[in-house]
Amino acid sequence: ALKHTGWANFYGPQRFGKNGPQHAIARARKCLAGRIGGGRGKRPHAKWLDTLHLSALQSALFNEYLASRLRMGKFGTLWAGDLVSPPYSAYRPRLVKMASPDGGNGANHVGESSSGSSAQDLADATVAEEDTNAFAAGEISFTGPLFGAGGMGKPYGAAAELEASVWQEHMPGMSLSAIKESVLSGGRRVGRLPLPADFEISEHPEASGLIFRFTLPRGSFATSLLREFVGQEIDSQEGDEDEEVAPSSGKAADTGNKDSPAAAPWTEAGSVGFRISCESQADEKKALTQCMKMLEALRAQDASPSALGGSSYAITRTGLAGLLLLRCTSAAPE
């Protein structure tokens, strides 16, 4: 069925932390109010933490928009007034084409002919056959909002109304127009993705289970695709950046055997960077100590000399606040 319907390009649950999207929205609402009012920035790492919270807000509200389209039965159809793009990039979305009055394909986009149109005009409009067929074939998709200043484009009709209602429901009393681009830059995200061309499912040769192999475009989440098969959210302990797979990476997602870790993409360079979110330098030192203890515990569990990249490893600070670097002696640890 997914070959015909496509799948919902939700942000994965790991994007929002252990407390979930509603908690992320609440924290970002407080953060955004402070940034607009100029009351942030005195606390160490405040700017970076604010950026993290605001990014989570955009992700959570996009998920709300996409879930609303699913509930409304509008996931598999285009609205007159939608902003559409190819399925792997929403960098420059365009307005959907409308059918001309004589029943042919309209040369104008919705925005070009609707500046003086009423809401009823858009309600009665139909999408041009060219875009309808392209949508059915998975060549284009509707896009959803990444709320912020600039970059969001301007949908019309029901698409615009749904975006406005999502913002008003979760950000009551806060005007989107009051946000500056320097505080939160807006954009679009593809709402529906086709099943990957290299998608395959096979039985695990040893364990009782299945192996899913596929390649996703950058910014998409393997957990969101797998959700379509298990019918519920998949809790991943991976960081959200690790879930994003670049189209050119050639990496395949293999979820059949969690007990046999695959080589991480950073191992070829022998190092990996990871960021710790801390309120103070004292907390950062505690987190550093905890990381070292965790690595010692992992080494104790595995007798293999290459378990953590050879006989030695080290965690060091970098010049960026909160960013640590794990280095291994081996250039390609197993």
Coordinates of N, CA and C in Angstrom, one line a residue, residues 55-236:
S55 N 14.2 24.9 17.3 CA 14.2 23.8 16.3 C 13.2 22.7 16.6
A56 N 13.2 22.3 17.9 CA 12.2 21.3 18.3 C 10.8 21.8 18.2
L57 N 10.5 23.1 18.4 CA 9.2 23.7 18.2 C 8.8 23.6 16.8
Q58 N 9.6 23.9 15.8 CA 9.3 23.8 14.4 C 9.0 22.4 14.1
S59 N 9.7 21.5 14.6 CA 9.5 20.1 14.3 C 8.2 19.6 14.8
A60 N 7.9 20.0 16.1 CA 6.7 19.5 16.7 C 5.4 20.1 16.0
L61 N 5.5 21.4 15.6 CA 4.3 22.0 15.0 C 4.1 21.4 13.5
F62 N 5.2 21.1 12.9 CA 5.1 20.5 11.6 C 4.4 19.1 11.7
N63 N 4.8 18.3 12.8 CA 4.1 17.1 13.0 C 2.6 17.3 13.3
E64 N 2.3 18.3 14.0 CA 0.9 18.6 14.3 C 0.1 18.9 13.0
Y65 N 0.8 19.7 12.1 CA 0.1 20.0 10.8 C -0.1 18.7 10.0
L66 N 0.9 17.9 9.9 CA 0.8 16.6 9.2 C -0.2 15.7 9.8
A67 N -0.2 15.6 11.1 CA -1.2 14.7 11.7 C -2.7 15.2 11.5
S68 N -2.8 16.6 11.4 CA -4.1 17.1 11.1 C -4.6 16.8 9.7
R69 N -3.7 16.8 8.8 CA -4.0 16.5 7.4 C -4.5 15.0 7.3
L70 N -3.8 14.2 8.1 CA -4.2 12.7 8.1 C -5.6 12.6 8.7
R71 N -5.8 13.2 9.8 CA -7.1 13.1 10.4 C -8.2 13.7 9.5
M72 N -7.9 14.7 8.7 CA -8.9 15.3 7.8 C -9.1 14.5 6.5
G73 N -8.3 13.5 6.3 CA -8.4 12.7 5.1 C -7.8 13.4 3.9
K74 N -6.8 14.4 4.2 CA -6.2 15.2 3.1 C -4.8 14.9 2.9
F75 N -4.3 13.7 3.4 CA -3.0 13.3 3.2 C -2.7 12.9 1.7
G76 N -3.7 12.2 1.2 CA -3.6 11.6 -0.2 C -4.1 12.5 -1.3
T77 N -4.4 13.8 -1.0 CA -4.9 14.7 -2.0 C -4.2 16.1 -1.9
L78 N -4.3 16.8 -2.9 CA -3.8 18.2 -2.9 C -4.9 19.2 -2.7
W79 N -4.7 20.2 -2.0 CA -5.6 21.3 -1.9 C -5.3 22.4 -3.0
A80 N -6.3 23.1 -3.5 CA -6.0 24.3 -4.3 C -5.5 25.3 -3.3
G81 N -4.3 25.7 -3.4 CA -3.7 26.6 -2.4 C -2.5 26.0 -1.7
D82 N -2.2 24.7 -1.9 CA -1.1 24.0 -1.4 C 0.2 24.6 -2.0
L83 N 1.3 24.5 -1.2 CA 2.6 24.7 -1.7 C 3.2 23.4 -1.9
V84 N 3.7 23.1 -3.2 CA 4.2 21.7 -3.5 C 5.7 21.8 -3.9
S85 N 6.3 20.6 -3.8 CA 7.7 20.6 -4.2 C 8.0 19.1 -4.6
P86 N 9.2 18.9 -5.2 CA 9.6 17.5 -5.4 C 9.8 16.8 -4.0
P87 N 9.6 15.5 -4.0 CA 9.6 14.8 -2.7 C 10.9 14.8 -1.9
Y88 N 12.0 15.2 -2.5 CA 13.2 15.2 -1.7 C 13.8 16.6 -1.4
S89 N 13.0 17.6 -1.7 CA 13.5 18.9 -1.4 C 12.4 19.9 -1.4
A90 N 12.3 20.7 -0.3 CA 11.3 21.8 -0.2 C 12.0 23.1 -0.3
Y91 N 13.1 23.2 -0.9 CA 13.9 24.4 -0.9 C 13.2 25.5 -1.6
R92 N 12.6 25.3 -2.8 CA 11.9 26.3 -3.5 C 10.5 25.8 -3.9
P93 N 9.6 25.7 -2.9 CA 8.2 25.2 -3.3 C 7.5 26.2 -4.1
R94 N 6.5 25.7 -4.9 CA 5.7 26.5 -5.7 C 4.2 26.3 -5.4
L95 N 3.4 27.2 -5.8 CA 1.9 27.0 -5.6 C 1.4 26.0 -6.6
V96 N 0.5 25.2 -6.1 CA -0.1 24.2 -7.0 C -0.8 24.8 -8.2
K97 N -0.9 24.2 -9.3 CA -1.6 24.7 -10.5 C -3.0 24.4 -10.4
M98 N -3.8 25.3 -10.9 CA -5.3 25.2 -10.9 C -5.8 24.8 -12.3
A99 N -6.8 24.1 -12.3 CA -7.4 23.7 -13.6 C -8.1 25.0 -14.2
S100 N -7.9 25.2 -15.5 CA -8.5 26.3 -16.2 C -10.0 26.1 -16.3
P101 N -10.8 27.2 -16.5 CA -12.3 27.1 -16.6 C -12.8 26.1 -17.6
D102 N -12.0 26.0 -18.7 CA -12.4 25.1 -19.8 C -12.1 23.6 -19.5
G103 N -11.5 23.3 -18.4 CA -11.2 22.0 -18.0 C -9.8 21.5 -18.3
G104 N -9.0 22.4 -18.9 CA -7.6 22.0 -19.2 C -6.7 22.3 -18.1
N105 N -5.4 22.2 -18.3 CA -4.4 22.5 -17.3 C -4.2 24.0 -17.2
G106 N -4.3 24.5 -16.0 CA -4.2 26.0 -15.8 C -2.7 26.4 -15.9
A107 N -2.5 27.5 -16.6 CA -1.1 28.0 -16.7 C -0.7 28.7 -15.5
N108 N -1.7 29.3 -14.8 CA -1.4 30.1 -13.6 C -1.3 29.2 -12.3
H109 N -0.5 29.6 -11.4 CA -0.5 29.0 -10.1 C -1.6 29.7 -9.3
V110 N -2.0 29.1 -8.1 CA -3.0 29.7 -7.3 C -2.8 31.1 -7.0
G111 N -1.5 31.4 -6.5 CA -1.2 32.8 -6.1 C -1.3 33.8 -7.2
E112 N -1.1 33.4 -8.5 CA -1.1 34.3 -9.5 C -2.5 34.8 -9.9
S113 N -3.5 33.9 -9.6 CA -4.8 34.3 -10.0 C -5.8 34.5 -8.8
S114 N -5.2 34.4 -7.6 CA -6.1 34.5 -6.4 C -5.9 35.7 -5.6
S115 N -5.1 36.7 -6.0 CA -4.9 37.9 -5.2 C -6.1 38.6 -5.0
G116 N -7.1 38.5 -5.9 CA -8.3 39.2 -5.8 C -9.5 38.2 -5.6
S117 N -9.1 36.9 -5.4 CA -10.1 35.9 -5.3 C -10.7 35.8 -3.9
S118 N -11.9 35.3 -3.8 CA -12.6 35.1 -2.5 C -12.3 33.7 -2.1
A119 N -12.6 33.5 -0.8 CA -12.4 32.1 -0.2 C -13.2 31.1 -1.0
Q120 N -14.4 31.6 -1.4 CA -15.3 30.7 -2.2 C -14.7 30.3 -3.5
D121 N -14.0 31.2 -4.1 CA -13.3 30.9 -5.4 C -12.3 29.7 -5.2
L122 N -11.5 29.8 -4.1 CA -10.6 28.7 -3.9 C -11.3 27.4 -3.4
A123 N -12.3 27.6 -2.7 CA -13.1 26.4 -2.3 C -13.6 25.6 -3.5
D124 N -14.0 26.4 -4.5 CA -14.6 25.8 -5.7 C -13.5 25.3 -6.8
A125 N -12.3 25.8 -6.5 CA -11.2 25.5 -7.5 C -10.8 24.0 -7.5
T126 N -10.3 23.5 -8.6 CA -9.7 22.2 -8.6 C -8.3 22.2 -9.1
V127 N -7.5 21.3 -8.6 CA -6.1 21.2 -9.0 C -6.0 20.7 -10.4
A128 N -5.0 21.3 -11.2 CA -4.8 20.9 -12.5 C -4.4 19.5 -12.6
E129 N -4.9 18.8 -13.7 CA -4.6 17.4 -13.9 C -3.1 17.1 -13.9
E130 N -2.3 18.0 -14.4 CA -0.9 17.8 -14.4 C -0.3 17.6 -13.0
D131 N -0.7 18.4 -12.1 CA -0.2 18.3 -10.7 C -0.9 17.1 -10.0
T132 N -2.2 16.8 -10.3 CA -2.8 15.7 -9.7 C -2.1 14.4 -10.1
N133 N -1.8 14.3 -11.4 CA -1.1 13.1 -11.8 C 0.3 13.0 -11.2
A134 N 1.0 14.1 -11.1 CA 2.4 14.1 -10.6 C 2.3 13.8 -9.1
F135 N 1.3 14.2 -8.4 CA 1.2 13.9 -7.0 C 0.9 12.4 -6.8
A136 N 0.0 11.8 -7.6 CA -0.3 10.4 -7.6 C 0.9 9.5 -7.9
A137 N 1.8 10.0 -8.7 CA 3.0 9.3 -9.1 C 4.1 9.5 -8.1
G138 N 3.9 10.3 -7.1 CA 5.0 10.6 -6.1 C 6.1 11.5 -6.6
E139 N 5.8 12.3 -7.7 CA 6.8 13.2 -8.3 C 6.8 14.6 -7.6
I140 N 5.7 14.9 -6.9 CA 5.6 16.1 -6.1 C 4.8 15.8 -4.8
S141 N 5.0 16.6 -3.8 CA 4.3 16.5 -2.5 C 3.8 17.8 -2.0
F142 N 2.8 17.8 -1.2 CA 2.5 19.1 -0.5 C 3.6 19.3 0.5
T143 N 3.7 20.5 1.0 CA 4.7 20.8 2.0 C 4.0 21.4 3.2
G144 N 4.6 21.2 4.4 CA 4.1 21.8 5.6 C 5.0 22.9 6.2
P145 N 4.5 23.6 7.1 CA 5.3 24.8 7.6 C 6.3 24.4 8.6
L146 N 7.5 25.1 8.5 CA 8.5 25.2 9.6 C 8.3 26.7 10.1
F147 N 7.5 26.9 11.1 CA 7.1 28.2 11.4 C 8.3 29.1 11.8
G148 N 8.3 30.3 11.3 CA 9.3 31.3 11.6 C 9.2 32.5 10.6
A149 N 10.1 33.4 10.7 CA 10.1 34.6 9.8 C 10.8 34.3 8.5
G150 N 10.1 34.6 7.4 CA 10.7 34.4 6.1 C 10.8 32.9 5.7
G151 N 10.8 32.7 4.4 CA 11.1 31.3 3.9 C 9.9 30.4 4.0
M152 N 8.7 30.8 4.6 CA 7.6 29.9 4.7 C 6.7 29.9 3.4
G153 N 6.9 30.9 2.5 CA 6.0 30.9 1.4 C 4.6 31.3 1.8
K154 N 3.7 31.3 0.9 CA 2.3 31.8 1.2 C 1.3 30.8 0.6
P155 N 0.9 29.8 1.3 CA -0.2 29.0 0.8 C -1.6 29.7 0.9
Y156 N -2.6 29.2 0.3 CA -3.9 29.8 0.3 C -5.0 28.9 0.7
G157 N -6.1 29.4 0.9 CA -7.3 28.6 1.2 C -7.2 27.7 2.4
A158 N -7.6 26.4 2.3 CA -7.7 25.5 3.4 C -6.3 25.2 3.9
A159 N -5.3 25.2 3.0 CA -3.9 24.9 3.5 C -3.4 26.0 4.4
A160 N -3.7 27.3 4.1 CA -3.3 28.4 4.9 C -4.1 28.4 6.2
E161 N -5.4 28.1 6.2 CA -6.2 28.0 7.4 C -5.7 27.0 8.3
L162 N -5.3 25.8 7.8 CA -4.8 24.8 8.7 C -3.5 25.2 9.4
E163 N -2.6 25.8 8.6 CA -1.4 26.3 9.2 C -1.6 27.3 10.3
A164 N -2.5 28.3 10.1 CA -2.8 29.3 11.1 C -3.4 28.7 12.3
S165 N -4.3 27.7 12.1 CA -4.9 27.0 13.3 C -3.9 26.3 14.2
V166 N -3.0 25.6 13.5 CA -1.9 24.9 14.3 C -1.1 25.9 15.1
W167 N -0.7 27.0 14.5 CA 0.0 28.0 15.3 C -0.8 28.6 16.4
Q168 N -2.0 29.0 16.2 CA -2.8 29.6 17.2 C -3.1 28.6 18.3
E169 N -3.3 27.3 18.0 CA -3.6 26.4 19.1 C -2.4 26.2 20.1
H170 N -1.2 26.2 19.5 CA -0.1 25.8 20.3 C 0.7 27.1 20.8
M171 N 0.5 28.2 20.1 CA 1.2 29.4 20.5 C 0.2 30.5 20.7
P172 N -0.7 30.4 21.7 CA -1.8 31.4 21.9 C -1.2 32.7 22.3
G173 N -1.8 33.8 21.8 CA -1.3 35.1 22.2 C 0.0 35.6 21.6
M174 N 0.6 34.8 20.8 CA 1.9 35.1 20.2 C 1.7 35.3 18.7
S175 N 2.0 36.4 18.1 CA 1.9 36.7 16.7 C 3.1 36.2 16.0
L176 N 2.9 35.5 14.9 CA 4.0 35.0 14.1 C 4.7 36.2 13.4
S177 N 4.0 37.2 13.1 CA 4.6 38.4 12.4 C 5.5 39.2 13.4
A178 N 5.5 38.9 14.7 CA 6.3 39.6 15.6 C 7.7 39.0 15.7
I179 N 7.9 37.8 15.1 CA 9.2 37.1 15.2 C 10.1 37.6 14.1
K180 N 11.3 37.9 14.5 CA 12.3 38.3 13.5 C 13.1 37.1 13.0
E181 N 13.6 37.2 11.7 CA 14.3 36.1 11.1 C 15.5 35.8 11.9
S182 N 16.1 36.7 12.5 CA 17.3 36.5 13.3 C 17.0 35.6 14.6
V183 N 15.8 35.6 15.0 CA 15.4 34.8 16.1 C 14.9 33.4 15.7
L184 N 14.1 33.3 14.7 CA 13.6 32.0 14.2 C 13.3 32.1 12.7
S185 N 14.1 31.5 11.9 CA 13.9 31.5 10.4 C 13.0 30.4 10.0
G186 N 12.0 30.8 9.2 CA 11.0 29.8 8.7 C 11.4 29.0 7.5
G187 N 10.6 28.1 7.1 CA 10.9 27.3 5.9 C 9.7 26.3 5.7
R188 N 10.0 25.3 4.8 CA 9.0 24.3 4.4 C 9.6 22.9 4.6
R189 N 8.8 21.9 4.7 CA 9.2 20.5 4.8 C 8.2 19.7 4.0
V190 N 8.8 18.8 3.2 CA 7.9 17.8 2.4 C 7.1 17.0 3.4
G191 N 5.8 16.9 3.0 CA 4.8 16.2 3.8 C 4.7 14.7 3.5
R192 N 4.9 14.3 2.3 CA 4.7 12.9 1.9 C 5.8 12.4 1.0
L193 N 6.4 11.3 1.4 CA 7.5 10.7 0.7 C 7.1 9.4 0.1
P194 N 7.7 9.1 -1.1 CA 7.5 7.8 -1.7 C 8.3 6.7 -1.0
L195 N 7.9 5.5 -1.1 CA 8.7 4.4 -0.6 C 10.1 4.4 -1.3
P196 N 11.2 4.3 -0.5 CA 12.5 4.3 -1.1 C 12.6 3.2 -2.2
A197 N 13.3 3.6 -3.3 CA 13.5 2.6 -4.4 C 14.2 1.4 -4.0
D198 N 15.1 1.5 -3.0 CA 15.9 0.3 -2.6 C 15.3 -0.4 -1.4
F199 N 14.0 -0.1 -1.1 CA 13.4 -0.7 0.1 C 13.2 -2.2 -0.1
E200 N 13.6 -2.9 1.0 CA 13.4 -4.4 1.0 C 13.3 -4.9 2.4
I201 N 12.6 -6.0 2.5 CA 12.4 -6.6 3.8 C 12.8 -8.1 3.6
S202 N 13.5 -8.6 4.6 CA 13.9 -10.0 4.5 C 13.9 -10.6 5.9
E203 N 13.9 -11.9 6.0 CA 13.9 -12.6 7.3 C 15.3 -12.6 7.8
H204 N 15.5 -12.4 9.1 CA 16.8 -12.5 9.7 C 17.3 -14.0 9.7
P205 N 18.5 -14.2 9.2 CA 18.9 -15.6 9.0 C 19.1 -16.4 10.4
E206 N 19.3 -15.6 11.5 CA 19.6 -16.3 12.7 C 18.6 -16.0 13.8
A207 N 18.3 -14.7 14.0 CA 17.3 -14.3 15.0 C 15.9 -14.4 14.4
S208 N 14.9 -14.4 15.4 CA 13.5 -14.3 15.0 C 13.1 -12.9 14.7
G209 N 13.0 -12.5 13.5 CA 12.7 -11.1 13.2 C 12.9 -10.8 11.7
L210 N 12.8 -9.5 11.4 CA 12.9 -9.1 10.0 C 14.0 -8.0 9.9
I211 N 14.6 -8.0 8.7 CA 15.6 -7.0 8.4 C 15.0 -6.0 7.4
F212 N 15.0 -4.7 7.7 CA 14.5 -3.7 6.8 C 15.8 -2.9 6.3
R213 N 15.9 -2.8 5.0 CA 17.0 -2.1 4.4 C 16.5 -1.0 3.4
F214 N 16.9 0.2 3.6 CA 16.5 1.3 2.7 C 17.4 2.5 2.9
T215 N 17.3 3.4 2.0 CA 18.1 4.6 2.0 C 17.1 5.8 2.0
L216 N 17.3 6.7 2.9 CA 16.4 7.9 3.0 C 17.1 9.2 2.6
P217 N 16.4 10.2 2.2 CA 17.0 11.5 1.9 C 17.3 12.2 3.2
R218 N 18.2 13.1 3.2 CA 18.6 13.9 4.3 C 17.4 14.5 5.0
G219 N 17.3 14.4 6.3 CA 16.2 15.1 7.0 C 15.1 14.2 7.3
S220 N 15.1 13.0 6.7 CA 14.0 12.0 7.0 C 14.4 11.0 8.1
F221 N 13.4 10.4 8.8 CA 13.7 9.6 9.9 C 13.3 8.2 9.6
A222 N 14.3 7.3 9.9 CA 14.0 5.8 9.7 C 12.9 5.4 10.6
T223 N 12.8 5.9 11.8 CA 11.8 5.5 12.8 C 10.4 5.9 12.3
S224 N 10.3 7.0 11.5 CA 9.0 7.4 11.0 C 8.5 6.4 9.9
L225 N 9.4 5.9 9.1 CA 9.0 4.9 8.1 C 8.7 3.6 8.7
L226 N 9.5 3.2 9.7 CA 9.2 1.9 10.4 C 7.9 2.0 11.2
R227 N 7.5 3.2 11.6 CA 6.2 3.4 12.3 C 5.1 2.9 11.5
E228 N 5.2 3.0 10.1 CA 4.1 2.6 9.2 C 3.9 1.1 9.3
F229 N 4.9 0.4 9.7 CA 4.8 -1.1 9.7 C 4.4 -1.6 11.1
V230 N 4.8 -1.0 12.2 CA 4.5 -1.5 13.5 C 3.3 -0.8 14.1
G231 N 2.8 0.3 13.5 CA 1.6 1.0 14.0 C 1.8 1.8 15.2
Q232 N 3.0 2.1 15.7 CA 3.2 2.9 16.8 C 4.6 3.6 16.7
E233 N 4.8 4.6 17.6 CA 6.1 5.2 17.6 C 7.2 4.3 18.0
I234 N 8.3 4.4 17.4 CA 9.5 3.6 17.7 C 10.5 4.5 18.5
D235 N 10.8 4.0 19.7 CA 11.7 4.8 20.6 C 13.1 4.5 20.2
S236 N 13.8 5.5 19.7 CA 15.2 5.4 19.3 C 16.0 6.2 20.3

